[in-house]
Every structure is written in structure tokens, then in C-alpha cells.
Amino acid sequence: MRRIFFISFIGISLFVSGCAQQNLPVVVNNNDTWSPSGILEHGSREAKVVALTFDADMTPKMKNDLKTGVVQSWYEKGVIDILEKNQVPATLFLTGMWAEIYPDVTRELGANPLFEIGNHSYDHGAFHMPCYGLGEVKDRSDEVMKTQGVLKELVGYAPKYFRFPGGCGASDDVALVSQLGLQVVGWDDISGDAYIRDRAEPIVTQTIKNAQNGSIIVFHMHGGHTAPQTVHALQAVIDGLRKEGFGFVKVSEL
Ligand SMILES: [Zn+2]
């Protein structure tokens, strides 16, 4: 029987990420160490550091909205600018299709020592259904390996980390990704930037409130109308976490 891994936090409200909507089945996974599921949800709880991660989604619909001018850009450069200005390292999970649409940006990000690049599938389909309205992927291996090829070509190395679109992966999906040589990365602190679209303040508050030693925090870097507040929240998040004494590392340094 396939087991579904949905990652969440215990707190005020139930927030489900990325590409996500509410009212979804969520299994709380609050292991106090590495997840036995094969998903890296956080690092050691000993060191006072967190890893900021940013997903760059690209579905066929998003691509079409770009093509038809419904959306001007699916790259929020302001997010990267803030990270650079503050010299905060980050792990960026790019979809293959996003990288193909923004090859120069992808090259620059890959060459920037402040960042490491992860794989977020090719076109952001669901590995396990249902998944917040995402269409189901046709070929799971291809979603991973095609993207590895695209990213290796652009950034010069094949990513070591993979994040499921919507966080929707069953145990056999996790096993498959592992067999393909990548570590699945989840999160234990969800910024909520994919659904809090009118104000930045709640993103700042909940992100800081839920940060623990070793936390992996998930944001989005595609902006547009699906993650419009990330750029407005990020500076305050960085300042707030620093005030709490947290340092910043990449996922690989956790
Ligand atoms: Zn995503």
C-alpha cells in the first residue's frame, strides 16, 4: 500500500504549501531527527542555523500564461537580489521547464556560490494524486532525469536534491528518486507564500515563529500572482531570523 507523505507543522493553523490549497489531507510528521521516510525535512537540531529554499514552479498552464501575456514573468528577481544583498545562501529548486524558459538566469544562479540548485521535476506535475489540482506526471523517472539533464547543461552539475511538486510523493516515489541518486528534500517550516497573496506580514510571522534549529524553510521564487508576497516578506524574514540568532546555510550544509 502506498503511503502518502504530506509534510506539515503543528501550529496555529494548517498551512499546506506550494502550489497548494487548503482543506487537504495532511499527516503530521514531526520527527525530531532525520525523517525515516527518506525525506530530508530538517537538519540537526543542535546548530542554530536554517536553510532557506525557493521553488521555481512551471506548469504547462504557467508557461502558456507567459506566452499569451497573462503573466509578465515567472521569475521574481527581487528575491534573488535580497538574498545577494544580505549574503544569505539558499537552495533553489528549479523545474526543468522553468530553467529552459530562463536559461541565462539559471546559468547565473548556478554559477553563484551563494546558491545551490535542486531539481523540482520537469513541469511540476503530481507524483502522487490528488495533489492540489496538479495534473499527474506521466513518467516519474523522466520527470527527474530530464530535469537533471537540463540543469546539468545549464549549471554545470547534476543536482543532488529533489523536491516533489506540492510535496506530493508516496513511498515508492521516494524510493524511485533515491534509486535515481537524489535525496528528496521536504521542509519543516512552511512560509505560506504560495497562498497568502495579499499581505506579507503573516508570511513573516509564521515563518519566524516556526523556525527551529536545522529547519528547512520553503518559499517560492516564481512570483507572479501565485507567490506575489515572497519578495515583500523576505527581508523581514531574514532580519527576524537573524534577531533570533539564526544563521543561514544551504541544505547541503545542514
Ligand atoms: Zn512547486
GROMACS .gro file of C-alpha atoms and ligand atoms in nm:
model
  255
    1MET     CA    1   0.000   0.000   0.000
    2ARG     CA    2   0.132   0.336  -0.093
    3ARG     CA    3   0.187   0.569   0.189
    4ILE     CA    4   0.144   0.937   0.130
    5PHE     CA    5   0.384   1.178   0.285
    6PHE     CA    6   0.246   1.517   0.346
    7ILE     CA    7   0.458   1.743   0.549
    8SER     CA    8   0.316   1.992   0.786
    9PHE     CA    9   0.375   2.167   1.109
   10ILE     CA   10   0.176   2.174   1.424
   11GLY     CA   11   0.067   2.522   1.495
   12ILE     CA   12  -0.198   2.775   1.481
   13SER     CA   13  -0.343   2.684   1.154
   14LEU     CA   14  -0.288   2.424   0.899
   15PHE     CA   15  -0.089   2.555   0.611
   16VAL     CA   16  -0.014   2.345   0.314
   17SER     CA   17   0.240   2.452   0.066
   18GLY     CA   18   0.347   2.528  -0.259
   19CYS     CA   19   0.116   2.513  -0.535
   20ALA     CA   20  -0.107   2.422  -0.257
   21GLN     CA   21  -0.451   2.485  -0.143
   22GLN     CA   22  -0.621   2.424   0.184
   23ASN     CA   23  -0.852   2.154   0.318
   24LEU     CA   24  -0.621   1.874   0.226
   25PRO     CA   25  -0.536   1.552   0.400
   26VAL     CA   26  -0.226   1.607   0.599
   27VAL     CA   27  -0.030   1.362   0.803
   28VAL     CA   28   0.173   1.534   1.065
   29ASN     CA   29   0.532   1.433   1.056
   30ASN     CA   30   0.714   1.589   1.344
   31ASN     CA   31   1.007   1.357   1.380
   32ASP     CA   32   1.276   1.507   1.591
   33THR     CA   33   1.550   1.389   1.366
   34TRP     CA   34   1.600   1.292   1.005
   35SER     CA   35   1.284   1.157   0.858
   36PRO     CA   36   1.281   0.777   0.840
   37SER     CA   37   1.070   0.815   0.528
   38GLY     CA   38   1.372   0.906   0.321
   39ILE     CA   39   1.264   1.269   0.301
   40LEU     CA   40   1.503   1.523   0.446
   41GLU     CA   41   1.277   1.760   0.636
   42HIS     CA   42   1.535   1.934   0.851
   43GLY     CA   43   1.892   1.910   0.963
   44SER     CA   44   2.050   1.867   1.302
   45ARG     CA   45   1.864   2.036   1.587
   46GLU     CA   46   2.197   2.118   1.750
   47ALA     CA   47   2.318   2.409   1.541
   48LYS     CA   48   2.128   2.736   1.529
   49VAL     CA   49   2.103   2.756   1.153
   50VAL     CA   50   1.822   2.729   0.900
   51ALA     CA   51   1.817   2.661   0.527
   52LEU     CA   52   1.607   2.886   0.309
   53THR     CA   53   1.479   2.709  -0.002
   54PHE     CA   54   1.300   2.860  -0.301
   55ASP     CA   55   1.098   2.664  -0.557
   56ALA     CA   56   1.061   2.781  -0.915
   57ASP     CA   57   0.744   2.617  -1.043
   58MET     CA   58   0.647   2.592  -1.409
   59THR     CA   59   0.338   2.405  -1.521
   60PRO     CA   60   0.218   2.392  -1.882
   61LYS     CA   61  -0.051   2.644  -1.784
   62MET     CA   62   0.204   2.879  -1.632
   63LYS     CA   63   0.410   2.853  -1.948
   64ASN     CA   64   0.104   2.931  -2.157
   65ASP     CA   65   0.014   3.230  -1.939
   66LEU     CA   66   0.362   3.364  -2.004
   67LYS     CA   67   0.332   3.305  -2.376
   68THR     CA   68  -0.003   3.475  -2.401
   69GLY     CA   69   0.097   3.768  -2.183
   70VAL     CA   70  -0.139   3.686  -1.896
   71VAL     CA   71   0.172   3.689  -1.678
   72GLN     CA   72   0.475   3.905  -1.748
   73SER     CA   73   0.731   3.694  -1.568
   74TRP     CA   74   0.766   3.382  -1.359
   75TYR     CA   75   1.098   3.494  -1.218
   76GLU     CA   76   1.095   3.721  -0.913
   77LYS     CA   77   1.442   3.866  -0.941
   78GLY     CA   78   1.381   4.074  -0.629
   79VAL     CA   79   1.400   3.759  -0.420
   80ILE     CA   80   1.747   3.678  -0.550
   81ASP     CA   81   1.854   4.041  -0.510
   82ILE     CA   82   1.757   4.037  -0.142
   83LEU     CA   83   1.948   3.712  -0.083
   84GLU     CA   84   2.256   3.857  -0.251
   85LYS     CA   85   2.232   4.190  -0.072
   86ASN     CA   86   2.216   4.010   0.262
   87GLN     CA   87   2.464   3.742   0.158
   88VAL     CA   88   2.217   3.476   0.262
   89PRO     CA   89   2.280   3.138   0.098
   90ALA     CA   90   1.989   2.938  -0.037
   91THR     CA   91   1.895   2.619  -0.215
   92LEU     CA   92   1.689   2.680  -0.528
   93PHE     CA   93   1.463   2.402  -0.656
   94LEU     CA   94   1.408   2.465  -1.025
   95THR     CA   95   1.168   2.287  -1.255
   96GLY     CA   96   1.330   2.185  -1.582
   97MET     CA   97   1.080   2.384  -1.783
   98TRP     CA   98   1.148   2.696  -1.578
   99ALA     CA   99   1.520   2.656  -1.644
  100GLU     CA  100   1.454   2.619  -2.017
  101ILE     CA  101   1.250   2.939  -2.018
  102TYR     CA  102   1.514   3.125  -1.816
  103PRO     CA  103   1.843   2.968  -1.930
  104ASP     CA  104   2.058   3.276  -1.869
  105VAL     CA  105   1.917   3.326  -1.521
  106THR     CA  106   1.966   2.957  -1.447
  107ARG     CA  107   2.330   2.977  -1.558
  108GLU     CA  108   2.388   3.282  -1.339
  109LEU     CA  109   2.224   3.123  -1.037
  110GLY     CA  110   2.422   2.804  -1.091
  111ALA     CA  111   2.746   2.997  -1.110
  112ASN     CA  112   2.674   3.198  -0.796
  113PRO     CA  113   2.847   3.037  -0.495
  114LEU     CA  114   2.574   3.171  -0.271
  115PHE     CA  115   2.328   2.925  -0.421
  116GLU     CA  116   2.293   2.556  -0.490
  117ILE     CA  117   2.046   2.419  -0.743
  118GLY     CA  118   1.797   2.141  -0.676
  119ASN     CA  119   1.555   1.955  -0.903
  120HIS     CA  120   1.182   2.030  -0.875
  121SER     CA  121   1.064   1.798  -1.160
  122TYR     CA  122   1.028   1.896  -1.522
  123ASP     CA  123   0.681   2.051  -1.546
  124HIS     CA  124   0.555   2.040  -1.190
  125GLY     CA  125   0.310   1.754  -1.218
  126ALA     CA  126   0.189   1.540  -0.931
  127PHE     CA  127   0.387   1.226  -0.849
  128HIS     CA  128   0.103   1.119  -0.626
  129MET     CA  129  -0.261   1.212  -0.673
  130PRO     CA  130  -0.450   1.408  -0.563
  131CYS     CA  131  -0.212   1.700  -0.536
  132TYR     CA  132  -0.374   2.038  -0.513
  133GLY     CA  133  -0.512   2.036  -0.862
  134LEU     CA  134  -0.183   1.947  -1.031
  135GLY     CA  135  -0.203   1.706  -1.324
  136GLU     CA  136  -0.044   1.365  -1.277
  137VAL     CA  137   0.302   1.311  -1.423
  138LYS     CA  138   0.326   1.053  -1.699
  139ASP     CA  139   0.676   0.923  -1.641
  140ARG     CA  140   0.822   0.973  -1.296
  141SER     CA  141   1.177   0.880  -1.388
  142ASP     CA  142   1.169   1.109  -1.687
  143GLU     CA  143   1.047   1.400  -1.474
  144VAL     CA  144   1.355   1.362  -1.261
  145MET     CA  145   1.615   1.267  -1.521
  146LYS     CA  146   1.508   1.504  -1.797
  147THR     CA  147   1.540   1.786  -1.546
  148GLN     CA  148   1.878   1.657  -1.431
  149GLY     CA  149   1.991   1.684  -1.794
  150VAL     CA  150   1.853   2.034  -1.841
  151LEU     CA  151   2.006   2.159  -1.518
  152LYS     CA  152   2.341   1.990  -1.569
  153GLU     CA  153   2.367   2.153  -1.908
  154LEU     CA  154   2.294   2.498  -1.767
  155VAL     CA  155   2.453   2.500  -1.424
  156GLY     CA  156   2.735   2.257  -1.487
  157TYR     CA  157   2.640   1.991  -1.236
  158ALA     CA  158   2.356   1.747  -1.181
  159PRO     CA  159   2.161   1.839  -0.866
  160LYS     CA  160   2.180   1.616  -0.561
  161TYR     CA  161   1.844   1.720  -0.421
  162PHE     CA  162   1.488   1.673  -0.540
  163ARG     CA  163   1.163   1.822  -0.414
  164PHE     CA  164   0.822   1.684  -0.515
  165PRO     CA  165   0.581   1.934  -0.670
  166GLY     CA  166   0.332   2.016  -0.397
  167GLY     CA  167   0.529   1.791  -0.165
  168CYS     CA  168   0.318   1.503  -0.301
  169GLY     CA  169   0.519   1.187  -0.307
  170ALA     CA  170   0.436   0.835  -0.192
  171SER     CA  171   0.689   0.588  -0.053
  172ASP     CA  172   0.754   0.431  -0.392
  173ASP     CA  173   0.812   0.776  -0.540
  174VAL     CA  174   1.067   0.850  -0.271
  175ALA     CA  175   1.232   0.514  -0.339
  176LEU     CA  176   1.243   0.589  -0.710
  177VAL     CA  177   1.407   0.927  -0.660
  178SER     CA  178   1.661   0.766  -0.426
  179GLN     CA  179   1.736   0.497  -0.684
  180LEU     CA  180   1.798   0.774  -0.934
  181GLY     CA  181   2.063   0.905  -0.697
  182LEU     CA  182   1.892   1.208  -0.549
  183GLN     CA  183   1.793   1.296  -0.194
  184VAL     CA  184   1.429   1.401  -0.150
  185VAL     CA  185   1.402   1.727   0.039
  186GLY     CA  186   1.088   1.847   0.212
  187TRP     CA  187   1.058   2.115   0.480
  188ASP     CA  188   0.953   2.165   0.839
  189ASP     CA  189   0.877   2.536   0.816
  190ILE     CA  190   0.632   2.648   0.553
  191SER     CA  191   0.631   3.017   0.470
  192GLY     CA  192   0.288   3.005   0.313
  193ASP     CA  193   0.396   3.240   0.036
  194ALA     CA  194   0.204   3.041  -0.225
  195TYR     CA  195  -0.134   3.117  -0.079
  196ILE     CA  196  -0.103   3.431   0.134
  197ARG     CA  197  -0.128   3.664  -0.159
  198ASP     CA  198  -0.249   3.991  -0.017
  199ARG     CA  199  -0.011   4.060   0.272
  200ALA     CA  200   0.350   3.987   0.356
  201GLU     CA  201   0.319   4.013   0.733
  202PRO     CA  202   0.161   3.670   0.800
  203ILE     CA  203   0.436   3.507   0.595
  204VAL     CA  204   0.700   3.680   0.807
  205THR     CA  205   0.531   3.598   1.135
  206GLN     CA  206   0.465   3.231   1.079
  207THR     CA  207   0.799   3.162   0.916
  208ILE     CA  208   0.990   3.304   1.211
  209LYS     CA  209   0.757   3.151   1.467
  210ASN     CA  210   0.802   2.801   1.325
  211ALA     CA  211   1.176   2.815   1.269
  212GLN     CA  212   1.381   2.570   1.473
  213ASN     CA  213   1.744   2.474   1.469
  214GLY     CA  214   1.808   2.297   1.141
  215SER     CA  215   1.478   2.397   0.982
  216ILE     CA  216   1.429   2.378   0.608
  217ILE     CA  217   1.206   2.668   0.511
  218VAL     CA  218   1.012   2.665   0.185
  219PHE     CA  219   0.941   2.971  -0.027
  220HIS     CA  220   0.882   3.028  -0.398
  221MET     CA  221   1.083   3.239  -0.640
  222HIS     CA  222   0.849   3.247  -0.937
  223GLY     CA  223   0.648   3.546  -0.816
  224GLY     CA  224   0.359   3.635  -1.045
  225HIS     CA  225   0.013   3.616  -0.897
  226THR     CA  226   0.076   3.282  -0.725
  227ALA     CA  227   0.360   3.396  -0.498
  228PRO     CA  228   0.344   3.775  -0.506
  229GLN     CA  229   0.439   3.844  -0.145
  230THR     CA  230   0.764   3.650  -0.116
  231VAL     CA  231   0.967   3.948  -0.228
  232HIS     CA  232   0.791   4.173   0.023
  233ALA     CA  233   0.832   3.932   0.313
  234LEU     CA  234   1.187   3.811   0.263
  235GLN     CA  235   1.389   4.098   0.410
  236ALA     CA  236   1.181   4.095   0.729
  237VAL     CA  237   1.212   3.716   0.748
  238ILE     CA  238   1.591   3.738   0.723
  239ASP     CA  239   1.608   4.020   0.977
  240GLY     CA  240   1.374   3.839   1.215
  241LEU     CA  241   1.560   3.510   1.198
  242ARG     CA  242   1.894   3.688   1.250
  243LYS     CA  243   1.747   3.866   1.551
  244GLU     CA  244   1.651   3.524   1.691
  245GLY     CA  245   2.012   3.420   1.648
  246PHE     CA  246   1.979   3.201   1.341
  247GLY     CA  247   2.246   3.173   1.078
  248PHE     CA  248   2.179   3.063   0.721
  249VAL     CA  249   2.315   2.765   0.532
  250LYS     CA  250   2.238   2.568   0.218
  251VAL     CA  251   2.059   2.233   0.250
  252SER     CA  252   2.390   2.058   0.180
  253GLU     CA  253   2.545   2.233   0.481
  254LEU     CA  254   2.272   2.145   0.730
  255ZN      ZN  255   0.646   2.371  -0.651
   0.00000   0.00000   0.00000
